[in-house]
PDB file of C-alpha atoms and ligand atoms in Angstrom:
ATOM      1  CA  MET A  48       0.000   0.000   0.000  1.00  0.00           C
ATOM      2  CA  ARG A  49       1.357   3.422  -0.968  1.00  0.00           C
ATOM      3  CA  LYS A  50       1.884   6.084   1.678  1.00  0.00           C
ATOM      4  CA  ILE A  51      -0.775   8.802   1.878  1.00  0.00           C
ATOM      5  CA  TYR A  52       0.519  12.366   2.191  1.00  0.00           C
ATOM      6  CA  ILE A  53      -1.494  15.300   3.484  1.00  0.00           C
ATOM      7  CA  ALA A  54       0.869  18.174   2.794  1.00  0.00           C
ATOM      8  CA  GLY A  55       0.224  21.852   3.443  1.00  0.00           C
ATOM      9  CA  ASN A  56       1.922  24.494   1.312  1.00  0.00           C
ATOM     10  CA  TRP A  57       1.772  27.748   3.236  1.00  0.00           C
ATOM     11  CA  LYS A  58       3.261  29.884   0.453  1.00  0.00           C
ATOM     12  CA  LEU A  59       4.064  33.463   1.585  1.00  0.00           C
ATOM     13  CA  ASN A  60       2.086  33.319   4.821  1.00  0.00           C
ATOM     14  CA  PHE A  61       2.731  33.243   8.582  1.00  0.00           C
ATOM     15  CA  THR A  62       5.450  34.949  10.598  1.00  0.00           C
ATOM     16  CA  GLN A  63       7.310  32.969  13.259  1.00  0.00           C
ATOM     17  CA  SER A  64       4.776  33.872  15.948  1.00  0.00           C
ATOM     18  CA  GLU A  65       1.865  32.966  13.661  1.00  0.00           C
ATOM     19  CA  THR A  66       3.600  29.683  12.828  1.00  0.00           C
ATOM     20  CA  LYS A  67       3.977  28.939  16.525  1.00  0.00           C
ATOM     21  CA  SER A  68       0.317  29.492  17.383  1.00  0.00           C
ATOM     22  CA  PHE A  69      -0.919  27.681  14.259  1.00  0.00           C
ATOM     23  CA  LEU A  70       1.221  24.604  14.908  1.00  0.00           C
ATOM     24  CA  GLU A  71       0.418  24.460  18.617  1.00  0.00           C
ATOM     25  CA  ASP A  72      -3.264  24.495  17.723  1.00  0.00           C
ATOM     26  CA  LEU A  73      -2.816  21.908  14.937  1.00  0.00           C
ATOM     27  CA  LYS A  74      -0.799  19.624  17.203  1.00  0.00           C
ATOM     28  CA  SER A  75      -3.573  19.638  19.773  1.00  0.00           C
ATOM     29  CA  LYS A  76      -6.100  18.654  17.092  1.00  0.00           C
ATOM     30  CA  VAL A  77      -4.106  15.894  15.354  1.00  0.00           C
ATOM     31  CA  LYS A  78      -3.913  12.727  17.425  1.00  0.00           C
ATOM     32  CA  ASN A  79      -3.521   9.019  16.680  1.00  0.00           C
ATOM     33  CA  LEU A  80      -2.514   9.161  13.049  1.00  0.00           C
ATOM     34  CA  ASN A  81      -2.557   5.964  10.996  1.00  0.00           C
ATOM     35  CA  SER A  82       1.056   4.931  10.381  1.00  0.00           C
ATOM     36  CA  ASN A  83       0.444   5.039   6.616  1.00  0.00           C
ATOM     37  CA  ILE A  84      -0.368   8.780   6.646  1.00  0.00           C
ATOM     38  CA  CYS A  85       2.349  11.400   6.564  1.00  0.00           C
ATOM     39  CA  VAL A  86       1.205  14.901   7.563  1.00  0.00           C
ATOM     40  CA  LEU A  87       3.471  17.731   6.459  1.00  0.00           C
ATOM     41  CA  VAL A  88       3.460  21.509   6.582  1.00  0.00           C
ATOM     42  CA  HIS A  89       5.714  23.704   4.445  1.00  0.00           C
ATOM     43  CA  PRO A  90       6.258  27.084   6.117  1.00  0.00           C
ATOM     44  CA  SER A  91       8.443  29.949   4.858  1.00  0.00           C
ATOM     45  CA  PHE A  92      12.211  29.578   5.348  1.00  0.00           C
ATOM     46  CA  THR A  93      12.115  31.994   8.299  1.00  0.00           C
ATOM     47  CA  SER A  94       9.609  29.809  10.177  1.00  0.00           C
ATOM     48  CA  LEU A  95      11.407  26.473   9.751  1.00  0.00           C
ATOM     49  CA  SER A  96      13.265  26.703  13.070  1.00  0.00           C
ATOM     50  CA  THR A  97       9.979  27.544  14.803  1.00  0.00           C
ATOM     51  CA  ALA A  98       8.363  24.506  13.186  1.00  0.00           C
ATOM     52  CA  GLN A  99      11.284  22.373  14.355  1.00  0.00           C
ATOM     53  CA  GLU A 100      10.834  23.556  17.931  1.00  0.00           C
ATOM     54  CA  ILE A 101       7.049  23.125  18.050  1.00  0.00           C
ATOM     55  CA  LEU A 102       6.855  19.855  16.118  1.00  0.00           C
ATOM     56  CA  LYS A 103       9.613  17.916  17.879  1.00  0.00           C
ATOM     57  CA  ASN A 104       8.189  14.641  19.237  1.00  0.00           C
ATOM     58  CA  SER A 105       5.012  15.123  17.211  1.00  0.00           C
ATOM     59  CA  ASN A 106       3.478  13.140  14.345  1.00  0.00           C
ATOM     60  CA  ILE A 107       3.461  16.233  12.091  1.00  0.00           C
ATOM     61  CA  HIS A 108       6.500  16.763   9.878  1.00  0.00           C
ATOM     62  CA  PHE A 109       7.637  19.887   8.084  1.00  0.00           C
ATOM     63  CA  GLY A 110       9.496  20.864   4.960  1.00  0.00           C
ATOM     64  CA  ALA A 111      10.587  23.755   2.756  1.00  0.00           C
ATOM     65  CA  GLN A 112       8.770  25.275  -0.218  1.00  0.00           C
ATOM     66  CA  ASN A 113      11.890  25.600  -2.368  1.00  0.00           C
ATOM     67  CA  CYS A 114      15.659  25.156  -2.344  1.00  0.00           C
ATOM     68  CA  SER A 115      18.736  26.083  -4.310  1.00  0.00           C
ATOM     69  CA  CYS A 116      20.457  23.499  -6.474  1.00  0.00           C
ATOM     70  CA  GLN A 117      23.778  25.130  -5.458  1.00  0.00           C
ATOM     71  CA  ASP A 118      25.751  24.086  -2.384  1.00  0.00           C
ATOM     72  CA  ASN A 119      27.206  27.548  -1.661  1.00  0.00           C
ATOM     73  CA  GLY A 120      28.697  30.610  -3.304  1.00  0.00           C
ATOM     74  CA  ALA A 121      27.619  33.874  -4.893  1.00  0.00           C
ATOM     75  CA  PHE A 122      23.877  33.208  -5.165  1.00  0.00           C
ATOM     76  CA  THR A 123      22.247  36.072  -3.285  1.00  0.00           C
ATOM     77  CA  GLY A 124      18.938  35.176  -1.681  1.00  0.00           C
ATOM     78  CA  GLU A 125      19.271  31.423  -2.187  1.00  0.00           C
ATOM     79  CA  VAL A 126      18.992  28.742   0.514  1.00  0.00           C
ATOM     80  CA  SER A 127      20.967  25.511   0.176  1.00  0.00           C
ATOM     81  CA  ILE A 128      19.882  22.002   0.978  1.00  0.00           C
ATOM     82  CA  ALA A 129      22.510  21.697   3.741  1.00  0.00           C
ATOM     83  CA  MET A 130      21.054  24.844   5.360  1.00  0.00           C
ATOM     84  CA  LEU A 131      17.552  23.394   5.147  1.00  0.00           C
ATOM     85  CA  LYS A 132      18.660  20.035   6.471  1.00  0.00           C
ATOM     86  CA  GLU A 133      19.994  21.649   9.637  1.00  0.00           C
ATOM     87  CA  THR A 134      16.568  23.117  10.348  1.00  0.00           C
ATOM     88  CA  GLY A 135      15.205  19.558  10.450  1.00  0.00           C
ATOM     89  CA  VAL A 136      13.127  19.581   7.246  1.00  0.00           C
ATOM     90  CA  SER A 137      12.012  16.197   5.986  1.00  0.00           C
ATOM     91  CA  SER A 138      10.711  17.365   2.583  1.00  0.00           C
ATOM     92  CA  ILE A 139      11.223  20.025  -0.064  1.00  0.00           C
ATOM     93  CA  ILE A 140       8.634  21.088  -2.642  1.00  0.00           C
ATOM     94  CA  ILE A 141      10.073  21.756  -6.096  1.00  0.00           C
ATOM     95  CA  GLY A 142       8.508  22.791  -9.380  1.00  0.00           C
ATOM     96  CA  HIS A 143       5.403  24.433  -7.946  1.00  0.00           C
ATOM     97  CA  SER A 144       3.545  26.257 -10.715  1.00  0.00           C
ATOM     98  CA  GLU A 145       3.974  29.578  -8.894  1.00  0.00           C
ATOM     99  CA  ARG A 146       7.760  29.091  -9.011  1.00  0.00           C
ATOM    100  CA  ARG A 147       7.539  28.132 -12.671  1.00  0.00           C
ATOM    101  CA  GLU A 148       5.202  30.957 -13.700  1.00  0.00           C
ATOM    102  CA  ILE A 149       6.158  33.886 -11.463  1.00  0.00           C
ATOM    103  CA  PHE A 150       9.846  33.130 -10.925  1.00  0.00           C
ATOM    104  CA  LYS A 151      10.404  31.629 -14.372  1.00  0.00           C
ATOM    105  CA  GLU A 152      11.853  28.339 -13.141  1.00  0.00           C
ATOM    106  CA  THR A 153      12.435  25.943 -15.996  1.00  0.00           C
ATOM    107  CA  ASP A 154      12.210  22.163 -16.241  1.00  0.00           C
ATOM    108  CA  GLU A 155      16.038  22.162 -16.185  1.00  0.00           C
ATOM    109  CA  ASN A 156      16.120  24.144 -12.906  1.00  0.00           C
ATOM    110  CA  ILE A 157      13.708  21.652 -11.357  1.00  0.00           C
ATOM    111  CA  ASN A 158      15.799  18.725 -12.559  1.00  0.00           C
ATOM    112  CA  SER A 159      18.930  20.331 -11.011  1.00  0.00           C
ATOM    113  CA  LYS A 160      17.110  20.812  -7.716  1.00  0.00           C
ATOM    114  CA  LEU A 161      15.929  17.204  -7.724  1.00  0.00           C
ATOM    115  CA  LYS A 162      19.496  16.025  -8.358  1.00  0.00           C
ATOM    116  CA  ALA A 163      20.691  18.137  -5.420  1.00  0.00           C
ATOM    117  CA  ILE A 164      17.964  16.835  -3.093  1.00  0.00           C
ATOM    118  CA  ARG A 165      18.676  13.230  -4.071  1.00  0.00           C
ATOM    119  CA  LYS A 166      22.227  13.620  -2.734  1.00  0.00           C
ATOM    120  CA  GLU A 167      20.623  13.789   0.737  1.00  0.00           C
ATOM    121  CA  ALA A 168      19.272  10.341   1.464  1.00  0.00           C
ATOM    122  CA  THR A 169      16.930  11.455   4.242  1.00  0.00           C
ATOM    123  CA  LEU A 170      15.040  14.171   2.361  1.00  0.00           C
ATOM    124  CA  THR A 171      11.826  13.671   0.404  1.00  0.00           C
ATOM    125  CA  ALA A 172      11.371  15.705  -2.781  1.00  0.00           C
ATOM    126  CA  ILE A 173       7.807  16.669  -3.692  1.00  0.00           C
ATOM    127  CA  VAL A 174       7.937  17.286  -7.443  1.00  0.00           C
ATOM    128  CA  CYS A 175       5.001  19.306  -8.814  1.00  0.00           C
ATOM    129  CA  CYS A 176       3.608  19.232 -12.324  1.00  0.00           C
ATOM    130  CA  GLY A 177       0.363  20.353 -13.936  1.00  0.00           C
ATOM    131  CA  GLU A 178      -1.167  22.038 -16.944  1.00  0.00           C
ATOM    132  CA  SER A 179      -2.598  25.520 -17.493  1.00  0.00           C
ATOM    133  CA  GLU A 180      -6.224  26.102 -18.448  1.00  0.00           C
ATOM    134  CA  GLU A 181      -5.102  26.873 -21.999  1.00  0.00           C
ATOM    135  CA  THR A 182      -3.160  23.611 -22.319  1.00  0.00           C
ATOM    136  CA  ARG A 183      -6.181  21.701 -21.018  1.00  0.00           C
ATOM    137  CA  GLU A 184      -8.556  23.438 -23.433  1.00  0.00           C
ATOM    138  CA  GLN A 185      -6.230  22.502 -26.279  1.00  0.00           C
ATOM    139  CA  GLY A 186      -6.471  18.854 -25.218  1.00  0.00           C
ATOM    140  CA  LYS A 187      -2.729  18.719 -24.488  1.00  0.00           C
ATOM    141  CA  THR A 188      -2.814  17.908 -20.758  1.00  0.00           C
ATOM    142  CA  ASP A 189      -1.433  14.362 -20.932  1.00  0.00           C
ATOM    143  CA  GLY A 190       1.515  15.194 -23.180  1.00  0.00           C
ATOM    144  CA  TRP A 191       2.268  18.269 -21.072  1.00  0.00           C
ATOM    145  CA  VAL A 192       2.525  16.449 -17.744  1.00  0.00           C
ATOM    146  CA  GLU A 193       4.456  13.593 -19.379  1.00  0.00           C
ATOM    147  CA  LYS A 194       6.983  16.112 -20.684  1.00  0.00           C
ATOM    148  CA  GLN A 195       7.306  17.741 -17.249  1.00  0.00           C
ATOM    149  CA  ILE A 196       7.893  14.366 -15.583  1.00  0.00           C
ATOM    150  CA  GLU A 197      10.437  13.298 -18.180  1.00  0.00           C
ATOM    151  CA  ALA A 198      12.344  16.577 -17.737  1.00  0.00           C
ATOM    152  CA  ALA A 199      12.211  16.615 -13.930  1.00  0.00           C
ATOM    153  CA  PHE A 200      13.501  13.027 -13.643  1.00  0.00           C
ATOM    154  CA  LYS A 201      16.150  13.235 -16.386  1.00  0.00           C
ATOM    155  CA  ASP A 202      19.263  11.305 -15.212  1.00  0.00           C
ATOM    156  CA  ILE A 203      17.828  10.766 -11.726  1.00  0.00           C
ATOM    157  CA  GLN A 204      18.709   7.309 -10.411  1.00  0.00           C
ATOM    158  CA  LEU A 205      15.837   5.742  -8.527  1.00  0.00           C
ATOM    159  CA  ASP A 206      15.452   2.230  -7.186  1.00  0.00           C
ATOM    160  CA  ILE A 207      13.731   0.397  -4.380  1.00  0.00           C
ATOM    161  CA  SER A 208      16.101   1.953  -1.812  1.00  0.00           C
ATOM    162  CA  ASN A 209      15.114   5.568  -2.551  1.00  0.00           C
ATOM    163  CA  ILE A 210      11.718   5.501  -4.297  1.00  0.00           C
ATOM    164  CA  TYR A 211       9.982   6.396  -1.019  1.00  0.00           C
ATOM    165  CA  LYS A 212      11.961   9.647  -0.925  1.00  0.00           C
ATOM    166  CA  VAL A 213      10.296  11.026  -4.035  1.00  0.00           C
ATOM    167  CA  VAL A 214       6.661  12.099  -4.291  1.00  0.00           C
ATOM    168  CA  ILE A 215       4.894  13.657  -7.284  1.00  0.00           C
ATOM    169  CA  ALA A 216       2.105  16.228  -6.949  1.00  0.00           C
ATOM    170  CA  TYR A 217      -0.235  16.706  -9.893  1.00  0.00           C
ATOM    171  CA  GLU A 218      -1.575  20.258  -9.619  1.00  0.00           C
ATOM    172  CA  PRO A 219      -3.622  21.581 -12.532  1.00  0.00           C
ATOM    173  CA  ILE A 220      -2.819  25.296 -12.474  1.00  0.00           C
ATOM    174  CA  TRP A 221      -6.418  26.314 -13.162  1.00  0.00           C
ATOM    175  CA  ALA A 222      -7.483  24.537  -9.941  1.00  0.00           C
ATOM    176  CA  ILE A 223      -4.913  26.205  -7.661  1.00  0.00           C
ATOM    177  CA  GLY A 224      -6.444  28.788  -5.358  1.00  0.00           C
ATOM    178  CA  THR A 225      -9.499  29.114  -7.584  1.00  0.00           C
ATOM    179  CA  GLY A 226     -12.030  26.934  -5.757  1.00  0.00           C
ATOM    180  CA  LYS A 227     -12.350  24.878  -8.993  1.00  0.00           C
ATOM    181  CA  THR A 228     -11.291  21.383  -7.922  1.00  0.00           C
ATOM    182  CA  CYS A 229     -10.494  19.020 -10.759  1.00  0.00           C
ATOM    183  CA  ASP A 230     -13.135  16.297 -10.935  1.00  0.00           C
ATOM    184  CA  SER A 231     -11.784  13.349  -8.915  1.00  0.00           C
ATOM    185  CA  ASN A 232     -12.113  10.895 -11.829  1.00  0.00           C
ATOM    186  CA  GLU A 233     -10.249  13.265 -14.127  1.00  0.00           C
ATOM    187  CA  ALA A 234      -7.528  13.937 -11.534  1.00  0.00           C
ATOM    188  CA  ASN A 235      -7.202  10.171 -11.086  1.00  0.00           C
ATOM    189  CA  ARG A 236      -6.988   9.679 -14.852  1.00  0.00           C
ATOM    190  CA  VAL A 237      -4.154  12.221 -15.246  1.00  0.00           C
ATOM    191  CA  ILE A 238      -2.352  10.730 -12.255  1.00  0.00           C
ATOM    192  CA  LYS A 239      -2.529   7.335 -14.007  1.00  0.00           C
ATOM    193  CA  VAL A 240      -0.972   8.978 -17.089  1.00  0.00           C
ATOM    194  CA  ILE A 241       1.844  10.246 -14.836  1.00  0.00           C
ATOM    195  CA  ARG A 242       2.256   6.812 -13.234  1.00  0.00           C
ATOM    196  CA  ASN A 243       2.443   5.143 -16.659  1.00  0.00           C
ATOM    197  CA  LYS A 244       5.062   7.658 -17.767  1.00  0.00           C
ATOM    198  CA  PHE A 245       7.021   6.942 -14.610  1.00  0.00           C
ATOM    199  CA  ALA A 246       6.798   3.203 -15.348  1.00  0.00           C
ATOM    200  CA  LYS A 247       8.250   3.827 -18.811  1.00  0.00           C
ATOM    201  CA  ILE A 248      11.152   5.859 -17.376  1.00  0.00           C
ATOM    202  CA  TYR A 249      11.864   3.473 -14.489  1.00  0.00           C
ATOM    203  CA  SER A 250       9.770   0.315 -14.036  1.00  0.00           C
ATOM    204  CA  GLN A 251       6.217  -0.756 -13.261  1.00  0.00           C
ATOM    205  CA  ASP A 252       7.374  -1.791  -9.808  1.00  0.00           C
ATOM    206  CA  LEU A 253       8.665   1.698  -8.939  1.00  0.00           C
ATOM    207  CA  ALA A 254       5.625   3.327 -10.560  1.00  0.00           C
ATOM    208  CA  ASP A 255       3.368   1.196  -8.357  1.00  0.00           C
ATOM    209  CA  LYS A 256       5.292   2.347  -5.292  1.00  0.00           C
ATOM    210  CA  ILE A 257       5.565   6.114  -5.824  1.00  0.00           C
ATOM    211  CA  SER A 258       2.959   8.261  -4.078  1.00  0.00           C
ATOM    212  CA  ILE A 259       1.283  10.749  -6.434  1.00  0.00           C
ATOM    213  CA  LEU A 260      -0.741  13.522  -4.830  1.00  0.00           C
ATOM    214  CA  TYR A 261      -3.430  15.795  -6.211  1.00  0.00           C
ATOM    215  CA  GLY A 262      -3.378  19.541  -5.523  1.00  0.00           C
ATOM    216  CA  GLY A 263      -5.847  22.276  -6.408  1.00  0.00           C
ATOM    217  CA  SER A 264      -8.569  23.635  -4.107  1.00  0.00           C
ATOM    218  CA  VAL A 265      -8.579  20.592  -1.827  1.00  0.00           C
ATOM    219  CA  LYS A 266     -10.725  21.047   1.284  1.00  0.00           C
ATOM    220  CA  SER A 267     -12.286  18.887   3.985  1.00  0.00           C
ATOM    221  CA  SER A 268     -15.448  18.569   1.878  1.00  0.00           C
ATOM    222  CA  ASN A 269     -13.691  16.974  -1.136  1.00  0.00           C
ATOM    223  CA  ILE A 270     -10.714  15.072   0.296  1.00  0.00           C
ATOM    224  CA  GLU A 271     -12.596  11.791   0.752  1.00  0.00           C
ATOM    225  CA  GLU A 272     -13.840  11.707  -2.822  1.00  0.00           C
ATOM    226  CA  LEU A 273     -10.292  12.283  -4.065  1.00  0.00           C
ATOM    227  CA  LEU A 274      -8.749   9.641  -1.802  1.00  0.00           C
ATOM    228  CA  LYS A 275     -11.341   7.027  -2.749  1.00  0.00           C
ATOM    229  CA  THR A 276      -9.934   6.879  -6.291  1.00  0.00           C
ATOM    230  CA  SER A 277      -7.428   4.212  -7.325  1.00  0.00           C
ATOM    231  CA  ASP A 278      -4.337   6.360  -7.851  1.00  0.00           C
ATOM    232  CA  ILE A 279      -4.559   9.554  -5.773  1.00  0.00           C
ATOM    233  CA  ASP A 280      -2.262   9.092  -2.777  1.00  0.00           C
ATOM    234  CA  GLY A 281      -2.953  12.281  -0.869  1.00  0.00           C
ATOM    235  CA  ALA A 282      -3.052  16.010  -1.398  1.00  0.00           C
ATOM    236  CA  LEU A 283      -0.886  19.100  -1.602  1.00  0.00           C
ATOM    237  CA  ILE A 284      -2.982  21.833  -0.047  1.00  0.00           C
ATOM    238  CA  GLY A 285      -2.581  25.604  -0.210  1.00  0.00           C
ATOM    239  CA  GLY A 286      -5.432  27.778   1.101  1.00  0.00           C
ATOM    240  CA  ALA A 287      -7.066  25.132   3.285  1.00  0.00           C
ATOM    241  CA  SER A 288      -3.762  24.378   5.041  1.00  0.00           C
ATOM    242  CA  LEU A 289      -3.796  27.901   6.509  1.00  0.00           C
ATOM    243  CA  LYS A 290      -6.891  27.263   8.620  1.00  0.00           C
ATOM    244  CA  THR A 291      -6.364  24.835  11.501  1.00  0.00           C
ATOM    245  CA  GLU A 292      -9.986  23.624  11.622  1.00  0.00           C
ATOM    246  CA  GLU A 293     -10.022  22.963   7.894  1.00  0.00           C
ATOM    247  CA  PHE A 294      -6.564  21.364   7.710  1.00  0.00           C
ATOM    248  CA  ALA A 295      -7.256  19.222  10.790  1.00  0.00           C
ATOM    249  CA  GLY A 296     -10.582  18.246   9.180  1.00  0.00           C
ATOM    250  CA  ILE A 297      -8.769  17.071   6.030  1.00  0.00           C
ATOM    251  CA  ILE A 298      -6.320  15.067   8.142  1.00  0.00           C
ATOM    252  CA  ASP A 299      -9.105  13.570  10.237  1.00  0.00           C
ATOM    253  CA  LYS A 300     -11.171  12.511   7.223  1.00  0.00           C
ATOM    254  CA  SER A 301      -8.110  10.984   5.524  1.00  0.00           C
ATOM    255  CA  ASN A 302      -7.218   9.128   8.701  1.00  0.00           C
ATOM    256  CA  ASN A 303     -10.754   7.781   9.141  1.00  0.00           C
ATOM    257  CA  LEU A 304     -10.961   6.731   5.495  1.00  0.00           C
ATOM    258  CA  LEU A 305      -7.685   4.869   5.769  1.00  0.00           C
ATOM    259  CA  ALA A 306      -8.814   3.190   8.983  1.00  0.00           C
ATOM    260  CA  SER A 307     -12.022   2.014   7.281  1.00  0.00           C
ATOM    261  CA  THR A 308     -10.224   0.669   4.197  1.00  0.00           C
ATOM    262  CA  THR A 309      -7.470  -1.121   6.126  1.00  0.00           C
ATOM    263  CA  ALA A 310      -9.844  -2.552   8.796  1.00  0.00           C
TER     264      ALA A 310
HETATM  265  C1  LIG B 410      -0.994  24.829  -3.942  1.00  0.00           C
HETATM  266  O1  LIG B 410      -0.594  25.970  -3.838  1.00  0.00           O
HETATM  267  O2  LIG B 410      -0.171  23.919  -4.078  1.00  0.00           O
HETATM  268  C2  LIG B 410      -2.427  24.587  -3.905  1.00  0.00           C
HETATM  269  C3  LIG B 410      -2.861  23.423  -4.279  1.00  0.00           C
HETATM  270  O3  LIG B 410      -3.223  25.629  -3.496  1.00  0.00           O
HETATM  271  P1  LIG B 410      -4.817  25.562  -3.181  1.00  0.00           P
HETATM  272  O4  LIG B 410      -5.045  24.347  -2.309  1.00  0.00           O
HETATM  273  O5  LIG B 410      -5.119  26.833  -2.471  1.00  0.00           O
HETATM  274  O6  LIG B 410      -5.519  25.424  -4.475  1.00  0.00           O
END
């Protein structure tokens, strides 16, 4: 059974003190998690040490929203993987559509970041992909995500020893922050396309093992429908991960669903 991830992406939100009160509240709401669920939050760089302090000895993990592919040097404003590792992160999101669109990150940049993360055996990379509304309307979604996956994983060595340290998030751009969730059957269909592409690059065995998440206006009212599909292994969540009640509700529903299917 693949691991289920419920991962919050906080984007440019929450100071250190806001992070502290949010996580204390969340911690008090999240109890007795199924061992197959991994709950993650991704605060801003400046709040990572606060997350480390509040989340120690808890079942909630945390990660970064971005990283540099460089180890050190003249790269003003960048944060290296070694720096992130010392803050205790367990995951790093790369290739988010906001990084691609606003900050002009290319497929090659994302591939370089994935190569850098893979040098650290303990870190999980969450690799995002997804099509724009225009690409979807042109009927080019499948080819688009296949191309993104091929580029992100170019020359990345994966096998049974490290497959659990890579997660893919399918996030149709038109569904991010818009309230327009992708229909669960359609999200599942595209995720199968991604899984098949992954099988062609690596093997069916690794493709069957990698967790692929859906992201785009996920909330507590639609998480169950998404998780009931065959291939959606969790969610990357923006807006709803900024409200403790809502995020805890998503976690709770995922946990209960898993308990009922594994019972
Ligand atoms: C995201 O930013 O990754 C995201 C999915 O945002 P939202 O849940 O707000 O659509």
